[in-house]
XYZ file of C-alpha atoms in Angstrom:
703
model
C 2.049 -11.157 -47.757
C 2.598 -11.016 -43.897
C 5.078 -13.563 -42.545
C 2.784 -14.548 -39.584
C -1.068 -15.289 -39.871
C -3.365 -14.750 -37.032
C -5.199 -18.134 -37.444
C -2.120 -20.149 -38.266
C -2.744 -22.013 -34.853
C -5.858 -23.832 -36.661
C -3.582 -25.118 -39.580
C -0.216 -25.808 -37.883
C -1.075 -29.423 -36.723
C -3.048 -30.616 -39.526
C -1.802 -32.886 -42.111
C -2.838 -32.454 -45.694
C -2.770 -35.055 -48.561
C -3.190 -34.919 -52.148
C -6.097 -36.530 -53.718
C -5.719 -39.543 -56.219
C -6.453 -38.869 -59.748
C -5.461 -35.394 -59.737
C -3.346 -34.846 -63.093
C -0.671 -32.259 -63.189
C 0.132 -30.135 -66.417
C 3.447 -27.981 -66.771
C 2.985 -24.816 -68.540
C 5.116 -21.956 -68.933
C 4.141 -18.227 -69.017
C 6.488 -15.685 -70.077
C 9.622 -18.075 -69.194
C 8.086 -18.657 -65.729
C 6.931 -22.267 -65.052
C 3.275 -23.319 -63.681
C 1.756 -26.393 -62.804
C -2.029 -27.086 -63.513
C -3.535 -29.652 -61.113
C -6.802 -31.129 -62.747
C -9.532 -33.263 -61.441
C -11.570 -34.450 -64.444
C -14.254 -35.767 -62.269
C -15.247 -32.814 -60.730
C -13.972 -30.313 -63.664
C -11.676 -28.127 -61.383
C -8.474 -26.702 -62.310
C -6.335 -24.767 -60.283
C -2.911 -23.151 -61.578
C -0.063 -22.710 -59.110
C 2.747 -20.891 -59.864
C 6.544 -21.936 -59.089
C 6.548 -20.712 -55.538
C 3.398 -23.015 -54.481
C 4.643 -26.175 -56.520
C 6.993 -27.403 -53.878
C 4.059 -27.146 -51.394
C 1.768 -29.244 -53.842
C 4.614 -31.951 -53.784
C 4.882 -31.798 -50.041
C 1.317 -32.541 -49.312
C 1.873 -36.198 -48.587
C -0.567 -36.557 -45.572
C 2.486 -37.210 -43.528
C 3.909 -33.874 -42.425
C 1.696 -31.160 -40.602
C 1.550 -27.924 -41.791
C 3.886 -26.338 -39.247
C 6.513 -28.707 -40.562
C 5.864 -27.855 -44.298
C 6.145 -24.398 -43.450
C 9.424 -24.339 -41.529
C 10.944 -26.882 -44.446
C 9.870 -24.224 -46.619
C 11.501 -21.516 -44.645
C 15.171 -23.089 -45.134
C 14.710 -21.629 -48.667
C 14.401 -17.895 -48.015
C 14.494 -16.940 -51.730
C 11.014 -18.802 -52.354
C 9.928 -19.007 -48.908
C 6.152 -18.034 -48.388
C 4.314 -16.182 -45.468
C 1.973 -18.089 -43.334
C -0.831 -15.681 -44.673
C 0.088 -16.847 -48.338
C 0.514 -20.654 -47.434
C -3.154 -20.550 -45.713
C -4.512 -19.171 -48.880
C -3.010 -21.909 -50.965
C -4.136 -24.416 -48.693
C -7.647 -23.004 -48.584
C -7.736 -22.789 -52.457
C -6.571 -26.724 -52.630
C -9.290 -27.739 -49.863
C -12.330 -26.001 -51.435
C -11.511 -27.049 -54.875
C -11.545 -30.646 -53.651
C -7.891 -31.504 -54.855
C -6.819 -31.803 -51.115
C -7.446 -33.875 -48.331
C -7.304 -33.200 -44.388
C -7.129 -35.390 -41.476
C -9.131 -33.117 -39.353
C -11.931 -30.666 -40.223
C -10.968 -27.159 -41.014
C -12.341 -24.345 -39.031
C -15.773 -23.946 -40.432
C -15.451 -20.046 -40.561
C -12.756 -20.335 -43.038
C -14.275 -22.791 -45.190
C -17.603 -21.446 -45.164
C -16.207 -17.710 -45.953
C -14.528 -19.211 -48.606
C -17.654 -21.084 -49.870
C -19.764 -17.858 -49.424
C -17.620 -15.923 -51.310
C -17.505 -18.222 -54.132
C -21.111 -18.571 -54.247
C -21.688 -14.916 -53.960
C -19.493 -14.480 -56.960
C -21.804 -17.040 -58.984
C -24.822 -15.169 -57.928
C -23.116 -11.694 -58.663
C -21.970 -12.964 -62.085
C -25.572 -13.712 -62.966
C -26.871 -10.598 -61.818
C -24.730 -8.606 -63.438
C -25.595 -10.360 -66.749
C -29.256 -10.832 -66.402
C -29.737 -11.080 -70.207
C -27.350 -14.159 -70.338
C -28.887 -17.340 -68.573
C -27.171 -20.757 -68.961
C -29.056 -23.981 -69.183
C -27.482 -27.160 -69.513
C -28.357 -30.056 -71.668
C -26.447 -32.946 -72.244
C -22.878 -34.404 -72.289
C -21.519 -34.093 -75.954
C -18.563 -36.569 -75.543
C -20.638 -39.671 -77.271
C -21.544 -37.660 -80.044
C -18.063 -36.231 -80.722
C -16.683 -40.065 -80.450
C -18.888 -40.890 -82.837
C -18.382 -38.249 -85.554
C -14.563 -37.965 -84.750
C -13.621 -40.269 -87.730
C -15.086 -37.750 -90.011
C -14.036 -34.566 -88.503
C -10.408 -35.634 -87.820
C -9.528 -34.823 -91.284
C -9.839 -31.036 -90.973
C -7.011 -31.378 -88.110
C -4.466 -32.473 -90.289
C -1.831 -30.248 -92.040
C -3.882 -31.130 -95.354
C -7.296 -30.251 -93.824
C -5.760 -26.981 -92.904
C -4.283 -26.195 -96.432
C -7.721 -26.870 -97.686
C -9.499 -24.379 -95.065
C -7.054 -21.753 -95.765
C -7.735 -22.254 -99.907
C -11.400 -22.167 -99.325
C -11.030 -19.266 -97.492
C -8.863 -17.357 -99.863
C -11.315 -18.569 -102.662
C -14.436 -17.256 -101.007
C -12.749 -13.637 -100.311
C -11.898 -13.408 -103.968
C -15.338 -14.333 -104.996
C -16.750 -11.823 -102.289
C -14.438 -9.120 -104.026
C -15.945 -10.097 -107.354
C -19.525 -10.257 -106.393
C -19.607 -7.193 -103.934
C -22.191 -5.405 -105.440
C -24.379 -8.375 -105.532
C -23.700 -9.191 -101.917
C -24.688 -5.430 -100.679
C -27.989 -5.677 -102.826
C -28.751 -8.999 -101.307
C -28.133 -7.548 -97.794
C -30.153 -4.447 -98.361
C -33.037 -6.492 -99.539
C -33.010 -9.433 -97.065
C -31.449 -7.815 -93.709
C -34.208 -4.938 -93.759
C -36.966 -7.227 -94.155
C -39.073 -9.262 -91.502
C -38.533 -12.275 -93.469
C -34.931 -11.752 -93.592
C -34.751 -11.045 -89.615
C -36.425 -14.580 -89.336
C -34.322 -16.309 -91.565
C -31.355 -14.885 -89.644
C -32.716 -15.727 -86.215
C -33.391 -19.452 -87.349
C -29.692 -19.723 -89.034
C -28.008 -18.388 -85.851
C -28.575 -21.708 -83.490
C -27.306 -23.740 -86.205
C -24.210 -22.125 -86.974
C -23.425 -21.779 -83.286
C -24.134 -25.539 -82.530
C -21.414 -26.182 -85.493
C -19.274 -23.307 -83.780
C -19.441 -25.360 -80.080
C -18.906 -28.702 -81.962
C -15.832 -27.527 -83.494
C -14.285 -26.564 -79.811
C -15.408 -29.925 -78.825
C -13.441 -31.685 -81.768
C -10.363 -29.454 -81.050
C -10.098 -30.615 -77.721
C -10.872 -34.195 -78.283
C -7.933 -33.842 -80.763
C -5.438 -33.224 -78.093
C -6.568 -35.951 -75.422
C -9.726 -33.687 -73.668
C -13.433 -33.683 -73.666
C -16.205 -31.422 -72.832
C -18.372 -32.474 -70.697
C -21.249 -30.051 -70.741
C -23.347 -28.790 -73.784
C -26.045 -26.329 -73.052
C -27.810 -23.130 -74.174
C -27.493 -19.589 -72.951
C -30.322 -17.200 -73.403
C -28.291 -14.162 -74.482
C -30.950 -11.365 -74.636
C -33.353 -13.572 -74.423
C -32.081 -15.586 -77.781
C -31.108 -18.882 -77.538
C -27.288 -19.442 -78.265
C -25.423 -22.794 -77.732
C -22.436 -23.024 -75.703
C -19.653 -25.768 -74.399
C -17.912 -26.303 -71.048
C -14.187 -26.864 -72.327
C -12.426 -26.007 -69.362
C -9.962 -28.963 -69.751
C -8.135 -27.042 -72.389
C -6.853 -24.808 -69.624
C -4.801 -27.789 -68.495
C -3.180 -28.420 -72.111
C 0.788 -27.829 -71.647
C 1.195 -26.442 -75.188
C -0.258 -22.917 -75.889
C -0.509 -23.433 -79.483
C -3.104 -26.541 -78.536
C -5.080 -23.926 -76.149
C -5.093 -21.379 -78.804
C -6.255 -23.538 -81.360
C -9.065 -25.003 -79.076
C -9.957 -21.393 -78.219
C -10.135 -20.367 -82.324
C -11.623 -23.566 -83.399
C -15.097 -22.019 -83.294
C -14.051 -18.987 -85.188
C -12.421 -21.042 -87.646
C -15.332 -23.248 -88.156
C -17.560 -20.160 -88.728
C -15.305 -18.783 -91.226
C -14.777 -21.975 -92.958
C -18.915 -22.524 -93.101
C -19.301 -18.664 -94.072
C -16.905 -19.325 -96.991
C -18.551 -22.788 -98.496
C -21.757 -20.892 -98.220
C -20.908 -18.077 -100.050
C -19.424 -20.244 -103.030
C -22.724 -22.265 -103.176
C -24.712 -18.833 -102.813
C -23.299 -17.828 -106.316
C -24.059 -20.925 -107.956
C -27.691 -21.587 -106.592
C -30.974 -19.817 -107.927
C -33.080 -17.762 -105.576
C -35.078 -19.842 -103.345
C -35.139 -20.918 -99.571
C -31.679 -22.605 -99.715
C -29.832 -19.619 -101.155
C -31.676 -17.073 -98.233
C -30.375 -19.777 -95.597
C -26.903 -19.934 -97.039
C -26.844 -16.045 -97.193
C -27.754 -16.114 -93.465
C -24.908 -18.357 -92.771
C -22.638 -16.009 -94.409
C -23.714 -13.005 -92.370
C -23.363 -14.995 -89.021
C -20.143 -16.156 -89.884
C -18.700 -13.016 -90.784
C -20.509 -9.983 -88.782
C -21.346 -12.041 -85.594
C -17.681 -13.384 -85.656
C -16.157 -10.022 -85.700
C -18.081 -8.235 -83.101
C -18.425 -10.952 -80.655
C -16.596 -14.423 -80.895
C -13.608 -12.656 -82.501
C -13.289 -9.610 -80.422
C -10.841 -10.129 -77.849
C -12.410 -7.328 -75.959
C -15.094 -9.620 -74.726
C -14.631 -12.764 -72.805
C -15.368 -15.045 -75.825
C -13.090 -17.224 -77.948
C -10.890 -14.468 -79.008
C -10.173 -13.466 -75.432
C -8.746 -16.517 -74.755
C -6.913 -16.914 -77.839
C -5.016 -13.494 -77.040
C -4.621 -14.492 -73.405
C -2.629 -17.649 -74.440
C -0.692 -15.882 -77.071
C 0.507 -13.168 -74.632
C 1.224 -15.897 -71.975
C -1.066 -13.856 -69.563
C -3.745 -15.930 -67.806
C -6.769 -14.497 -66.542
C -5.836 -11.270 -68.597
C -9.598 -9.653 -68.016
C -9.665 -10.023 -64.235
C -5.977 -8.964 -63.932
C -6.622 -6.046 -65.958
C -9.592 -4.822 -64.269
C -7.842 -5.157 -60.777
C -4.768 -3.337 -62.024
C -6.951 -0.044 -63.154
C -8.904 -0.240 -59.959
C -5.580 -0.432 -57.888
C -4.100 2.333 -59.876
C -7.143 4.510 -59.656
C -7.166 3.879 -55.684
C -3.563 4.540 -55.475
C -3.627 8.001 -57.638
C -6.777 9.291 -56.630
C -6.965 7.733 -53.091
C -3.645 7.859 -52.326
C -3.775 4.322 -51.021
C -0.603 2.154 -51.310
C -0.482 -0.249 -54.623
C -1.456 -3.668 -53.791
C -1.167 -5.138 -57.349
C 2.514 -4.823 -58.932
C 2.302 -6.707 -62.434
C 5.999 -7.241 -64.218
C 7.152 -4.102 -66.101
C 6.557 -5.637 -69.518
C 3.007 -6.682 -68.477
C 1.797 -3.476 -66.943
C 1.333 -1.369 -70.435
C -0.893 -4.775 -71.653
C -2.942 -4.637 -68.645
C -3.659 -1.028 -68.846
C -4.399 -0.898 -72.614
C -6.444 -3.839 -72.290
C -8.419 -2.843 -69.351
C -9.087 0.406 -70.592
C -10.063 -0.773 -74.259
C -12.260 -3.556 -72.639
C -14.188 -1.270 -70.340
C -14.934 1.084 -73.331
C -16.103 -1.544 -75.513
C -18.532 -3.438 -72.818
C -19.966 -0.033 -71.727
C -20.856 0.768 -75.148
C -21.907 -2.805 -75.826
C -24.132 -2.808 -72.617
C -25.848 0.536 -73.633
C -26.513 -0.628 -77.224
C -27.843 -4.003 -75.770
C -29.941 -2.107 -73.298
C -31.420 0.301 -76.169
C -32.188 -2.745 -78.213
C -34.041 -4.734 -75.627
C -36.141 -1.804 -74.254
C -37.288 -1.409 -77.857
C -37.969 -5.032 -78.345
C -39.966 -5.558 -75.081
C -41.169 -2.542 -74.095
C -41.856 -2.550 -70.259
C -40.027 -5.950 -69.449
C -37.102 -4.995 -71.773
C -36.985 -1.843 -70.341
C -36.591 -3.039 -66.586
C -34.080 -5.672 -67.997
C -32.132 -3.037 -69.736
C -31.804 -0.940 -66.833
C -30.959 -3.711 -64.722
C -28.080 -4.747 -66.984
C -26.987 -0.887 -66.994
C -27.172 -0.765 -63.085
C -25.430 -4.322 -62.510
C -22.847 -3.799 -65.580
C -21.996 -0.114 -64.354
C -23.093 0.596 -61.204
C -22.075 -2.507 -59.451
C -18.652 -2.507 -60.620
C -18.153 0.991 -59.141
C -19.694 -0.127 -55.940
C -17.524 -2.806 -55.589
C -14.434 -0.730 -56.379
C -15.420 1.862 -53.545
C -15.814 -1.173 -51.161
C -12.523 -2.158 -51.899
C -11.059 1.233 -51.235
C -12.747 1.641 -47.912
C -11.469 -1.730 -46.832
C -7.863 -0.765 -48.367
C -8.085 2.615 -46.341
C -8.804 1.183 -43.174
C -6.374 -1.356 -43.631
C -3.625 1.211 -44.160
C -5.002 3.523 -41.810
C -5.410 6.339 -44.426
C -9.019 6.777 -44.342
C -9.169 10.521 -43.785
C -6.399 11.128 -46.571
C -8.495 8.955 -48.700
C -11.569 10.856 -48.199
C -9.988 14.076 -48.664
C -8.311 13.294 -51.789
C -11.431 11.618 -53.068
C -13.678 14.719 -52.352
C -10.812 16.987 -54.177
C -11.132 14.518 -57.156
C -14.778 14.939 -57.328
C -14.836 18.584 -56.846
C -12.346 18.600 -59.810
C -14.945 16.482 -61.967
C -17.655 18.731 -60.744
C -15.700 21.812 -61.928
C -15.044 20.192 -65.249
C -19.051 19.483 -65.646
C -19.518 23.200 -65.328
C -17.050 24.036 -67.884
C -19.034 25.694 -70.763
C -18.342 24.214 -73.930
C -19.552 25.028 -77.444
C -23.040 23.271 -78.210
C -23.990 22.112 -81.842
C -26.306 20.395 -83.653
C -25.329 18.422 -86.711
C -27.536 17.667 -89.928
C -27.680 17.549 -93.486
C -28.434 20.787 -95.952
C -28.736 21.378 -99.703
C -28.029 24.875 -101.281
C -31.269 25.554 -102.864
C -32.600 28.742 -104.919
C -35.025 31.069 -103.348
C -38.813 31.164 -104.538
C -37.967 34.352 -106.675
C -35.096 32.860 -108.270
C -36.702 29.775 -109.755
C -37.297 29.706 -113.820
C -40.723 28.375 -114.018
C -43.339 27.869 -117.215
C -46.250 30.292 -116.616
C -48.202 28.461 -119.261
C -48.230 25.099 -121.260
C -46.487 24.703 -124.672
C -43.728 23.250 -127.012
C -40.172 24.484 -127.030
C -39.688 26.077 -129.879
C -36.173 27.478 -129.161
C -33.589 27.567 -126.405
C -32.081 31.292 -125.666
C -29.449 30.376 -123.224
C -27.327 27.138 -122.511
C -26.539 26.249 -118.815
C -24.170 28.191 -116.885
C -24.282 31.306 -118.750
C -24.891 34.723 -117.387
C -28.160 36.055 -118.003
C -29.941 39.475 -116.926
C -33.387 40.117 -115.838
C -35.898 39.888 -118.410
C -33.910 37.977 -120.775
C -35.558 35.280 -123.060
C -34.295 31.876 -121.843
C -37.208 29.524 -123.680
C -39.486 30.351 -126.335
C -42.664 28.161 -126.389
C -45.108 27.796 -129.298
C -49.029 27.530 -128.971
C -50.632 27.855 -132.310
C -53.944 27.879 -130.490
C -53.220 30.308 -128.348
C -51.763 32.520 -130.748
C -54.988 31.974 -133.163
C -57.274 32.574 -130.160
C -55.371 36.066 -129.473
C -56.302 37.029 -133.036
C -59.617 35.904 -132.888
C -60.502 38.244 -129.589
C -58.544 41.163 -131.185
C -60.780 40.855 -134.162
C -64.172 40.451 -132.034
C -62.952 43.449 -129.811
C -62.182 45.680 -132.724
C -65.826 44.625 -134.265
C -67.454 45.285 -130.777
C -65.625 48.830 -130.577
C -66.925 49.545 -134.385
C -70.424 48.566 -133.533
C -70.558 50.765 -130.456
C -69.454 53.759 -132.249
C -72.504 53.324 -134.871
C -75.349 55.831 -134.739
C -78.681 55.046 -134.335
C -78.578 52.473 -131.637
C -80.830 52.495 -128.622
C -80.045 52.403 -124.979
C -80.534 48.913 -124.441
C -78.472 48.011 -127.629
C -75.580 50.374 -126.414
C -75.711 48.569 -122.953
C -75.576 44.920 -124.350
C -72.620 46.094 -126.694
C -70.797 47.638 -123.785
C -70.857 44.102 -121.482
C -70.031 42.328 -124.191
C -66.903 44.558 -124.963
C -66.019 44.462 -121.295
C -66.129 40.392 -121.069
C -63.933 40.273 -124.599
C -61.475 42.715 -123.461
C -61.011 41.045 -120.223
C -60.499 37.816 -122.097
C -57.995 39.525 -124.626
C -55.877 40.717 -121.782
C -55.851 37.115 -120.293
C -54.952 35.770 -123.462
C -52.068 38.258 -124.176
C -50.624 37.636 -120.982
C -50.938 33.647 -122.131
C -49.310 34.625 -125.291
C -46.392 36.927 -123.511
C -45.983 33.649 -120.920
C -44.699 31.636 -124.206
C -41.440 33.703 -123.721
C -39.911 32.438 -120.592
C -37.802 35.159 -118.986
C -35.018 35.105 -116.529
C -36.559 36.181 -112.847
C -33.258 38.141 -112.082
C -29.548 38.706 -112.883
C -27.086 35.775 -112.298
C -25.919 32.450 -113.730
C -28.419 30.071 -115.318
C -28.546 26.613 -113.911
C -30.891 24.495 -116.199
C -32.834 21.426 -114.038
C -30.446 18.381 -114.632
C -27.674 20.816 -116.019
C -29.528 20.739 -119.780
C -31.905 22.912 -121.134
C -35.520 21.844 -122.212
C -35.129 19.776 -125.655
C -36.886 21.414 -128.559
C -39.787 19.883 -129.473
C -40.780 18.676 -126.103
C -43.796 19.868 -124.005
C -43.735 21.865 -121.115
C -46.586 22.449 -118.703
C -47.737 25.248 -116.537
C -45.791 25.652 -113.244
C -42.797 23.199 -114.344
C -39.480 24.478 -112.843
C -37.142 24.384 -115.588
C -34.309 25.812 -113.606
C -33.046 28.518 -111.582
C -30.749 31.663 -111.314
C -27.692 31.385 -109.216
C -26.804 34.353 -107.712
C -25.429 35.330 -103.934
C -28.692 36.854 -103.071
C -31.016 34.186 -105.158
C -29.764 31.053 -103.128
C -30.003 30.030 -99.520
C -28.933 26.967 -97.350
C -31.857 24.942 -96.316
C -31.101 22.448 -93.304
C -32.678 19.352 -91.754
C -31.740 18.531 -88.137
C -33.069 16.395 -85.294
C -36.002 18.111 -83.713
C -34.711 17.397 -80.089
C -32.136 20.649 -80.667
C -35.251 22.863 -81.665
C -35.363 23.772 -77.924
C -32.205 25.795 -78.156
C -33.345 27.423 -81.333
C -32.942 31.012 -79.645
C -29.428 30.411 -79.399
C -28.772 29.319 -83.036
C -27.525 31.801 -84.678
C -24.916 30.653 -87.211
C -24.690 27.622 -89.411
C -21.216 26.160 -90.486
C -21.103 24.003 -93.877
C -18.617 21.597 -94.469
C -17.794 21.273 -98.181
C -16.338 18.387 -99.740
C -13.090 19.609 -100.169
C -12.919 19.924 -96.334
C -13.523 23.995 -96.232
C -15.722 25.332 -93.682
C -18.118 28.301 -94.403
C -20.009 29.774 -91.694
C -23.440 31.694 -92.765
C -25.987 33.434 -90.554
C -29.339 32.007 -89.991
C -32.234 33.765 -91.218
C -35.355 31.635 -89.967
C -36.322 28.344 -88.590
C -39.401 26.040 -87.714
C -40.434 22.705 -86.433
C -42.405 20.612 -88.636
C -44.239 17.621 -86.802
C -45.349 14.386 -88.043
C -47.210 14.818 -91.164
C -45.986 18.290 -91.985
C -44.973 19.427 -95.248
C -41.164 19.501 -96.064
C -39.453 21.312 -98.857
C -39.100 18.570 -101.666
C -35.176 19.016 -101.720
C -34.937 17.800 -98.312
C -37.182 14.672 -98.523
C -35.817 10.997 -98.703
C -37.333 10.755 -102.083
C -35.283 13.173 -103.615
C -31.970 12.142 -101.567
C -32.648 14.301 -98.664
C -32.375 13.601 -95.099
C -36.166 13.382 -93.966
C -38.272 10.196 -94.513
C -41.456 10.989 -95.842
C -44.941 9.076 -95.296
C -45.706 6.622 -97.979
C -49.292 7.205 -97.982
C -48.711 10.958 -98.086
C -45.891 12.029 -100.309
C -44.496 15.449 -99.367
C -44.715 15.313 -95.752
C -42.506 14.189 -92.978
C -42.580 10.489 -91.323
C -41.102 12.138 -88.222
C -40.777 15.361 -86.521
C -38.008 17.407 -87.982
C -36.305 20.895 -87.187
C -35.793 23.089 -90.467
C -33.357 25.959 -90.870
C -32.443 28.343 -93.382
C -29.353 30.292 -93.767
C -27.623 32.929 -96.176
C -25.881 31.140 -98.624
C -23.561 34.315 -99.902
C -20.836 34.495 -102.289
C -18.942 31.504 -100.932
C -21.439 29.145 -101.906
C -22.438 30.354 -105.169
C -20.305 27.738 -106.796
C -21.872 25.032 -105.224
C -25.432 25.744 -105.607
C -27.502 22.500 -105.724
C -25.011 20.393 -103.702
C -25.942 18.415 -100.823
C -23.594 19.343 -97.945
C -22.979 18.351 -93.838
C -23.997 21.391 -91.744
C -23.214 22.219 -87.998
C -25.594 24.985 -85.896
C -24.005 26.879 -83.568
C -26.337 26.543 -80.420
C -24.215 28.696 -78.097
C -22.247 27.129 -75.148
C -23.431 24.702 -72.591
C -21.832 22.993 -69.626
C -20.667 19.348 -70.186
C -23.161 18.304 -67.447
C -25.963 19.834 -69.643
C -24.629 18.516 -72.717
C -24.320 14.869 -71.320
C -28.216 14.984 -69.428
C -29.445 16.520 -73.116
C -28.162 13.449 -74.876
C -29.099 10.729 -72.288
C -32.645 12.794 -72.247
C -32.787 12.311 -75.998
C -31.407 8.780 -75.671
C -34.172 8.024 -73.173
C -37.054 9.319 -75.216
C -36.084 7.499 -78.533
C -35.757 4.141 -76.443
C -39.240 4.627 -74.784
C -40.623 6.092 -78.157
C -42.124 9.000 -76.425
């Protein structure tokens, strides 16, 4: 900070006085003392470092700013520059904690108020899916119910809560299967989703009341209870900024964690009650409380990467206030320093720099993923309006921070007289990014497949009959034409004998002498019909011997042969013969990849033991919605392709099917389901990113 300030003459002759009723609280962060100034009437809180504490004590209304600065300059070790002193005074005056005997230059205060209002507007614009609405002051309610709630904030109450949570965890482990089954049945239904939506505000209201009780326990009060429409869904919130003035960091951490602890406690109690109640509305409501108190807490309030409860707990534990803002400023400053060549403006202590870098990187990545996920969900739920809101959230959540960073870089380059150097370095950086985006990389499609027999390798019953004998067990080596199953059908054999006798009789009658031309023609027609029926019946009788279609290893359906005495119907698949040339790999993949089918030449199979085997692709085709899909790949058979409920065997969505040779390496895994990866050639990084973005866009708008 510069020793001299261009506008110091505006402040030099003015006297500043501390406002009455401003409370001071001493806090320590990483061994350094800080003073928190709190105005409980306006709810303003300002934290001053040790170098600014002396200034606060000297604002008695008798000394001018010039006299204060001259006195501070007699202490060179902690003397501030005029620019730093101006910033402190403007911060205190604009927050209403300091009064002046003269009106400050309207330009300075207007600029500061404008920046403050711009920050609030920007915050709302960046989060168009999070709108706050103030409702009431919860302090009377907290005071009235405190005699009941205070028992939870005692050592005995803490022990009881811990015991309850441990008890619930043990019960959850013991009844894990029942919990999973209930989750599958409840959460995937419309009634379950409605119940979850009704239980969520109730749980969050108790969550916010826990913050109120915790702050009241340490002498503070919550002044505002409201509703925030998060993704157009009402979520209660409280304004508990007085917790920042608590001197003990453990107290601040407890206030921040009170909501999480309340949700976990409620979820634990709900689980124990859920196990005791009979199915009904009460039990369904308790299950929804369990889900909210566990899943929602872990993803949002219990996640320190978002500015919710766990974030403030982490910041107090690390003794690093404004952790998120400082992390963002640090990363932005390092980017401008390393890429644009500007002089660093942010210099945190050596022990804080790794924390700021790590937290800043993780929080940016998590918020990016969360923003894209919410955008996709909102656009699916609300269509056109939702798509507009989602687009706005993405632009303001991603584009606006980059624009702010660019603006900061331009200002920094001008102030440091490094504009040309920064432009050259930035151009080189963008050129390097473009070069990386143009680098061709392997392009693959991931799907699921099964090692299935080829059509000519299946053991199929050609007629109906009762199993009389089985000639080979599962896994036995068989040769083509070898009898595998003998069926019995007495009626078919009797019919064969009858037709044979009838054919012999007609042949003998036709040989008799003295027959007229008309009689001979009649016998010839009857003999021809009987001969055809006899040939067909011989085929049916021969089909009672089910034989191996080729050489190989026999694999019965279900790994067991048909039981003697059971009926087998014509067309039943009894098993198949396993051989390198008798099996193939059938695969189902997302239809979006079918556009690069010409580049698909080889498929890689990942076996359960981690082995990868590559096989050439023999054929492929795209099956549109309603098209027929091989039975092995349908969801009803355990495959990846969902089928239409009203039209079994037909695909519910478009899918890309491909087949590859199995070969010797996959013979031992016949019938197994495997993960597959298709090699689609090479594509640049930019092409692959655009492909996935286009695929996401198509899925979102449901084209």
